[in-house]
Short mmCIF file of C-alpha atoms and ligand atoms in Angstrom, two decimals:
data_model
loop_
_atom_site.label_atom_id
_atom_site.label_comp_id
_atom_site.label_asym_id
_atom_site.label_seq_id
_atom_site.Cartn_x
_atom_site.Cartn_y
_atom_site.Cartn_z
CA UNK Z 76 133.34 22.13 112.54
CA UNK Z 77 134.08 25.84 113.73
CA UNK Z 78 137.40 26.76 115.88
CA UNK Z 79 137.92 27.43 119.62
CA UNK Z 80 135.01 30.83 120.68
CA UNK Z 81 137.75 33.03 121.70
CA UNK Z 82 135.82 35.49 121.80
CA UNK Z 83 131.41 36.16 122.90
CA UNK Z 84 129.56 38.30 121.16
CA UNK Z 85 125.98 37.55 122.83
CA UNK Z 86 123.28 39.56 121.43
CA UNK Z 87 119.65 40.24 122.71
CA UNK Z 88 116.55 42.38 121.90
CA UNK Z 89 115.07 43.22 124.67
CA UNK Z 90 117.18 44.32 127.81
CA UNK Z 91 114.94 41.90 130.29
CA UNK Z 92 117.18 39.18 128.50
CA UNK Z 93 120.27 40.56 129.15
CA UNK Z 94 119.96 42.08 132.81
CA UNK Z 95 121.21 38.56 134.66
CA UNK Z 96 124.14 37.69 132.64
CA UNK Z 97 125.42 41.11 132.48
CA UNK Z 98 125.42 40.80 136.22
CA UNK Z 99 127.36 37.26 136.54
CA UNK Z 100 130.48 39.58 134.14
CA UNK Z 101 133.69 40.00 135.17
CA UNK Z 102 135.82 42.32 134.74
CA UNK Z 103 133.41 44.97 133.16
CA UNK Z 104 134.27 48.04 130.31
CA UNK Z 105 131.53 49.84 128.52
CA UNK Z 106 131.75 50.74 124.92
CA UNK Z 107 129.58 52.86 123.90
CA UNK Z 108 128.44 53.18 119.98
CA UNK Z 109 126.08 53.93 118.02
CA UNK Z 110 123.58 54.89 120.89
CA UNK Z 111 123.51 50.69 122.04
CA UNK Z 112 125.96 49.62 125.47
CA UNK Z 113 128.75 47.29 124.66
CA UNK Z 114 129.18 45.80 128.47
CA UNK Z 115 132.84 43.35 127.34
CA UNK Z 116 134.13 41.33 130.35
CA UNK Z 117 134.35 37.89 130.95
CA UNK Z 118 131.12 35.32 131.66
CA UNK Z 119 132.09 32.05 133.83
CA UNK Z 120 135.17 32.08 132.13
CA UNK Z 121 134.31 33.31 128.05
CA UNK Z 122 135.92 36.65 126.93
CA UNK Z 123 132.08 37.62 126.33
CA UNK Z 124 130.77 41.20 124.74
CA UNK Z 125 126.82 41.97 125.54
CA UNK Z 126 125.01 43.93 123.96
CA UNK Z 127 121.71 45.04 123.11
CA UNK Z 128 120.43 45.10 119.75
CA UNK Z 129 116.64 46.49 120.47
CA UNK Z 130 113.65 45.62 117.70
CA UNK Z 131 113.82 44.86 114.45
CA UNK Z 132 116.05 43.25 111.28
CA UNK Z 133 118.00 47.26 110.78
CA UNK Z 134 117.90 47.99 114.86
CA UNK Z 135 119.85 43.68 114.78
CA UNK Z 136 122.04 44.55 111.31
CA UNK Z 137 123.74 46.99 112.88
CA UNK Z 138 124.73 45.98 115.52
CA UNK Z 139 126.01 42.17 115.22
CA UNK Z 140 128.11 44.64 112.67
CA UNK Z 141 129.79 46.56 114.83
CA UNK Z 142 130.43 44.11 117.40
CA UNK Z 143 131.85 41.85 114.27
CA UNK Z 144 134.29 45.64 113.01
CA UNK Z 145 134.76 47.30 116.62
CA UNK Z 146 134.51 44.02 118.80
CA UNK Z 147 136.52 41.62 117.26
CA UNK Z 148 134.03 39.06 118.28
CA UNK Z 149 134.71 35.29 116.94
CA UNK Z 150 131.27 34.20 117.65
CA UNK Z 151 127.69 35.51 117.88
CA UNK Z 152 124.65 34.15 120.20
CA UNK Z 153 121.62 36.39 118.68
CA UNK Z 154 118.90 35.58 122.36
CA UNK Z 155 114.79 36.53 122.75
CA UNK Z 156 111.88 35.37 122.51
CA UNK Z 157 109.26 34.54 120.01
CA UNK Z 158 106.48 33.58 118.49
CA UNK Z 159 105.49 29.62 117.20
CA UNK Z 160 104.38 29.18 113.81
CA UNK Z 161 104.02 24.76 113.83
CA UNK Z 162 101.48 23.85 115.83
CA UNK Z 163 104.03 21.55 117.60
CA UNK Z 164 105.80 24.55 118.94
CA UNK Z 165 104.26 25.15 122.98
CA UNK Z 166 104.86 28.69 124.68
CA UNK Z 167 107.80 28.03 126.71
CA UNK Z 168 109.53 26.09 124.18
CA UNK Z 169 112.76 26.66 122.82
CA UNK Z 170 113.56 27.09 119.60
CA UNK Z 171 117.08 26.87 117.76
CA UNK Z 172 117.59 27.76 114.17
CA UNK Z 173 118.83 25.79 111.47
CA UNK Z 174 118.03 28.59 108.98
CA UNK Z 175 116.71 31.58 108.83
CA UNK Z 176 114.56 33.84 106.67
CA UNK Z 177 113.67 37.49 106.30
CA UNK Z 178 110.01 37.16 105.16
CA UNK Z 179 108.54 40.67 103.89
CA UNK Z 180 110.87 40.91 101.71
CA UNK Z 181 110.02 40.90 98.75
CA UNK Z 182 112.23 42.37 95.85
CA UNK Z 183 109.59 41.33 92.99
CA UNK Z 184 110.00 40.69 90.06
CA UNK Z 185 113.14 42.30 89.97
CA UNK Z 186 114.20 39.11 92.59
CA UNK Z 187 113.10 35.16 93.40
CA UNK Z 188 110.75 36.05 96.51
CA UNK Z 189 112.20 36.53 99.67
CA UNK Z 190 115.43 36.42 97.78
CA UNK Z 191 118.35 38.49 99.82
CA UNK Z 192 119.42 41.29 96.10
CA UNK Z 193 122.40 39.82 94.98
CA UNK Z 194 123.26 37.54 97.91
CA UNK Z 195 121.17 34.92 95.23
CA UNK Z 196 119.49 32.99 98.86
CA UNK Z 197 116.92 32.95 100.57
CA UNK Z 198 118.17 30.66 103.72
CA UNK Z 199 120.49 31.36 105.61
CA UNK Z 200 122.25 28.54 108.12
CA UNK Z 201 123.80 28.81 111.73
CA UNK Z 202 127.13 27.61 111.92
CA UNK Z 203 126.54 23.21 113.02
CA UNK Z 204 128.83 23.00 114.95
CA UNK Z 205 128.00 26.38 117.70
CA UNK Z 206 124.04 24.54 116.75
CA UNK Z 207 124.83 22.08 118.24
CA UNK Z 208 126.53 23.52 121.75
CA UNK Z 209 123.15 25.93 122.19
CA UNK Z 210 120.56 23.12 121.16
CA UNK Z 211 122.64 20.95 123.69
CA UNK Z 212 123.40 23.29 126.50
CA UNK Z 213 119.71 24.70 125.80
CA UNK Z 214 118.67 20.64 126.48
CA UNK Z 215 120.31 20.19 130.23
CA UNK Z 216 118.43 24.36 131.03
CA UNK Z 217 115.60 22.24 130.47
CA UNK Z 218 116.33 18.36 132.05
CA UNK Z 219 118.51 19.87 135.05
CA UNK Z 220 117.88 23.92 135.90
CA UNK Z 221 114.28 24.53 134.73
CA UNK Z 222 112.77 23.98 138.19
CA UNK Z 223 115.52 25.97 139.85
CA UNK Z 224 115.55 29.13 137.99
CA UNK Z 225 111.84 29.64 136.35
CA UNK Z 226 109.52 30.53 139.68
CA UNK Z 227 106.98 27.78 140.03
CA UNK Z 228 103.89 29.98 140.08
CA UNK Z 229 105.70 31.79 136.91
CA UNK Z 230 106.06 27.67 135.92
CA UNK Z 231 101.74 27.08 136.07
CA UNK Z 232 100.62 30.24 135.06
CA UNK Z 233 102.23 30.34 131.66
CA UNK Z 234 101.38 26.50 131.60
CA UNK Z 235 105.29 24.77 131.57
CA UNK Z 236 105.14 20.89 132.28
CA UNK Z 237 108.12 19.91 130.55
CA UNK Z 238 109.09 21.93 127.48
CA UNK Z 239 111.00 21.21 124.69
CA UNK Z 240 113.99 22.26 122.47
CA UNK Z 241 113.45 22.42 118.23
CA UNK Z 242 115.28 23.15 115.59
CA UNK Z 243 114.75 24.16 112.30
CA UNK Z 244 113.99 27.20 110.40
CA UNK Z 245 112.81 30.33 111.60
CA UNK Z 246 111.30 33.68 109.85
CA UNK Z 247 111.72 37.65 110.52
CA UNK Z 248 110.58 40.65 110.07
CA UNK Z 249 109.56 43.77 111.21
CA UNK Z 250 106.00 43.53 111.90
CA UNK Z 251 104.60 41.02 115.51
CA UNK Z 252 102.83 39.15 114.29
CA UNK Z 253 99.58 39.29 115.24
CA UNK Z 254 97.19 37.97 113.72
CA UNK Z 255 95.92 34.39 112.33
CA UNK Z 256 95.96 35.36 108.13
CA UNK Z 257 99.80 36.27 108.57
CA UNK Z 258 100.40 33.15 110.60
CA UNK Z 259 98.64 30.99 108.38
CA UNK Z 260 100.24 33.47 105.21
CA UNK Z 261 103.59 32.45 106.85
CA UNK Z 262 103.04 28.91 107.76
CA UNK Z 263 102.46 28.38 104.06
CA UNK Z 264 105.20 30.03 102.49
CA UNK Z 265 107.24 28.34 104.71
CA UNK Z 266 107.08 25.03 104.56
CA UNK Z 267 108.70 23.71 108.64
CA UNK Z 268 108.64 26.84 109.74
CA UNK Z 269 108.39 27.12 113.46
CA UNK Z 270 108.20 30.72 114.70
CA UNK Z 271 108.62 34.04 113.86
CA UNK Z 272 110.63 37.02 114.78
CA UNK Z 273 112.20 40.38 114.41
CA UNK Z 274 116.18 40.19 114.41
CA UNK Z 275 117.38 36.79 113.55
CA UNK Z 276 117.93 36.48 109.85
CA UNK Z 277 118.75 39.92 109.52
CA UNK Z 278 121.21 38.60 112.55
CA UNK Z 279 122.30 35.84 109.29
CA UNK Z 280 122.94 37.41 106.63
CA UNK Z 281 125.15 40.31 108.23
CA UNK Z 282 126.66 36.58 109.52
CA UNK Z 283 126.92 34.89 106.49
CA UNK Z 284 128.41 38.56 104.61
CA UNK Z 285 131.35 38.64 107.47
CA UNK Z 286 131.67 34.51 107.21
CA UNK Z 287 130.99 34.83 111.28
CA UNK Z 288 129.54 31.61 113.18
CA UNK Z 289 127.00 32.40 114.64
CA UNK Z 290 123.00 31.02 116.13
CA UNK Z 291 119.92 32.05 117.12
CA UNK Z 292 118.03 30.63 120.64
CA UNK Z 293 114.21 32.11 120.81
CA UNK Z 294 112.25 31.06 123.53
CA UNK Z 295 108.41 30.75 122.68
CA UNK Z 296 106.25 33.87 123.64
CA UNK Z 297 103.68 33.51 121.47
CA UNK Z 298 101.50 31.43 119.04
CA UNK Z 299 101.68 34.09 116.75
CA UNK Z 300 97.62 35.25 116.69
CA UNK Z 301 95.56 37.57 118.55
CA UNK Z 302 95.89 35.08 121.70
CA UNK Z 303 99.86 36.77 122.47
CA UNK Z 304 99.01 37.04 125.43
CA UNK Z 305 98.75 40.22 127.67
CA UNK Z 306 101.51 39.35 130.11
CA UNK Z 307 104.11 39.01 127.23
CA UNK Z 308 106.03 41.12 129.58
CA UNK Z 309 105.85 38.72 133.05
CA UNK Z 310 106.59 35.76 130.21
CA UNK Z 311 110.17 38.25 129.86
CA UNK Z 312 110.86 39.11 133.11
CA UNK Z 313 109.56 35.43 134.79
CA UNK Z 314 110.71 32.28 131.93
CA UNK Z 315 112.80 33.94 128.53
CA UNK Z 316 115.30 35.59 131.27
CA UNK Z 317 116.06 32.57 133.21
CA UNK Z 318 116.56 30.92 130.25
CA UNK Z 319 118.31 33.10 128.21
CA UNK Z 320 120.63 33.14 131.78
CA UNK Z 321 120.90 29.44 132.13
CA UNK Z 322 120.87 28.32 128.43
CA UNK Z 323 124.40 31.09 127.92
CA UNK Z 324 125.52 29.75 131.28
CA UNK Z 325 125.31 25.81 130.24
CA UNK Z 326 127.11 27.12 127.22
CA UNK Z 327 129.80 28.36 128.86
CA UNK Z 328 130.34 25.51 130.60
CA UNK Z 329 130.28 23.50 128.03
CA UNK Z 330 133.03 25.16 125.71
N1 LIG M 618 106.31 44.85 124.54
C1 LIG M 618 107.52 44.37 124.01
C2 LIG M 618 107.74 44.05 122.02
C3 LIG M 618 108.62 43.64 121.60
S1 LIG M 618 107.60 42.32 121.04
C4 LIG M 618 108.31 45.67 124.84
O1 LIG M 618 107.40 46.90 124.61
O2 LIG M 618 109.40 45.94 123.98
C5 LIG M 618 108.42 41.90 119.73
C6 LIG M 618 109.92 40.81 120.51
O3 LIG M 618 109.90 40.02 120.77
C7 LIG M 618 111.60 41.02 118.52
O4 LIG M 618 112.21 40.72 118.85
C8 LIG M 618 110.97 39.54 118.49
O5 LIG M 618 111.96 39.39 117.54
C9 LIG M 618 109.73 38.51 119.18
N2 LIG M 618 108.43 38.31 119.05
C10 LIG M 618 108.25 37.28 119.80
N3 LIG M 618 106.90 37.43 120.01
C11 LIG M 618 106.61 37.52 118.27
C12 LIG M 618 106.25 37.82 117.29
N4 LIG M 618 104.74 37.35 117.37
N5 LIG M 618 106.15 37.79 116.51
C13 LIG M 618 106.65 38.72 116.16
N6 LIG M 618 108.28 39.03 117.02
C14 LIG M 618 108.37 38.30 117.87
#
C-alpha cells in the first residue's frame, strides 16, 4: 500500500474538467510556470495542486514533471475523456487504468515495437492502492450522485442509462482516433485495450521514472471512430466535467 495522500496533483487536459474543482478549492494560490497555472490550495481537506496539461503527450509529460519537481506532490491523478476501443465500453462509462501504453512509439528495429527505449518496457502500471480508491470513488459517484450531478437533458442526449466503471489498459498517442481503421489497428495491437486518449501513458512514464504513485481516470466521450460526437464540447461540459468533479470529491472524502 502506498503512503497517505499528503499533496495531490490533479491534472486534466481540458479547462472545463477542472473549472469546478478549482472553484471548490480553499485558500488558493496560483503559480505560473512554463505557460501553465498551478493552482495550489485545499480541496475537501486535501492539499491539492490543480493544473491543466493541455493536450498531448509532451504537454502532459512537462506538466507532470513540473508538478513532481517544483510542487512536491505525493500522488498524481489525471482525469479526462477518452475514446472507447472495447465493444462493451460505452459513452458515459468510466475507465480507470490499471496500465498504460504509448501506441505511437516505434523505435524498431532498435527496440521492440511499443517499448520505451532504454526503459525496457511498454506497459506502465498505475499505483494499485490509489487506483483502487479512484475506482471506488467512481463507482460511488455513478451509484449515488449521477442523477443529481448530470442534468437530465444531458443524460438523455448521451443515453446514459446505467453507466459502469471498467478497469484495464489505456493506450495514448499524439493522435485523435476517429477512423474505424485506426480503431481496428489499435484493438489488434493491444489485446484487452479498453480506451484511447492522448496523455495518460506520458504521465505514466514520467511517474514511473520518478517513482510517483499515480492513476488515470477517463470518461468515455466517443467510440474512437467516425461517429465521434459532434457535440463533444457539450459532453465535456454536461457530463465529463461533472464526473471529474463528483469522483474527485468522493476520492477526497474517502481517503
Ligand atoms: N475538440 C477539443 C479537442 C479535444 S479532444 C477542443 O477543441 O479542445 C482531445 C482530448 O480528448 C485529448 O485530451 C484526448 O486525451 C481525449 N480524447 C477523447 N477521445 C479521444 C480519441 N478518440 N482519440 C484520442 N484522444 C481522445
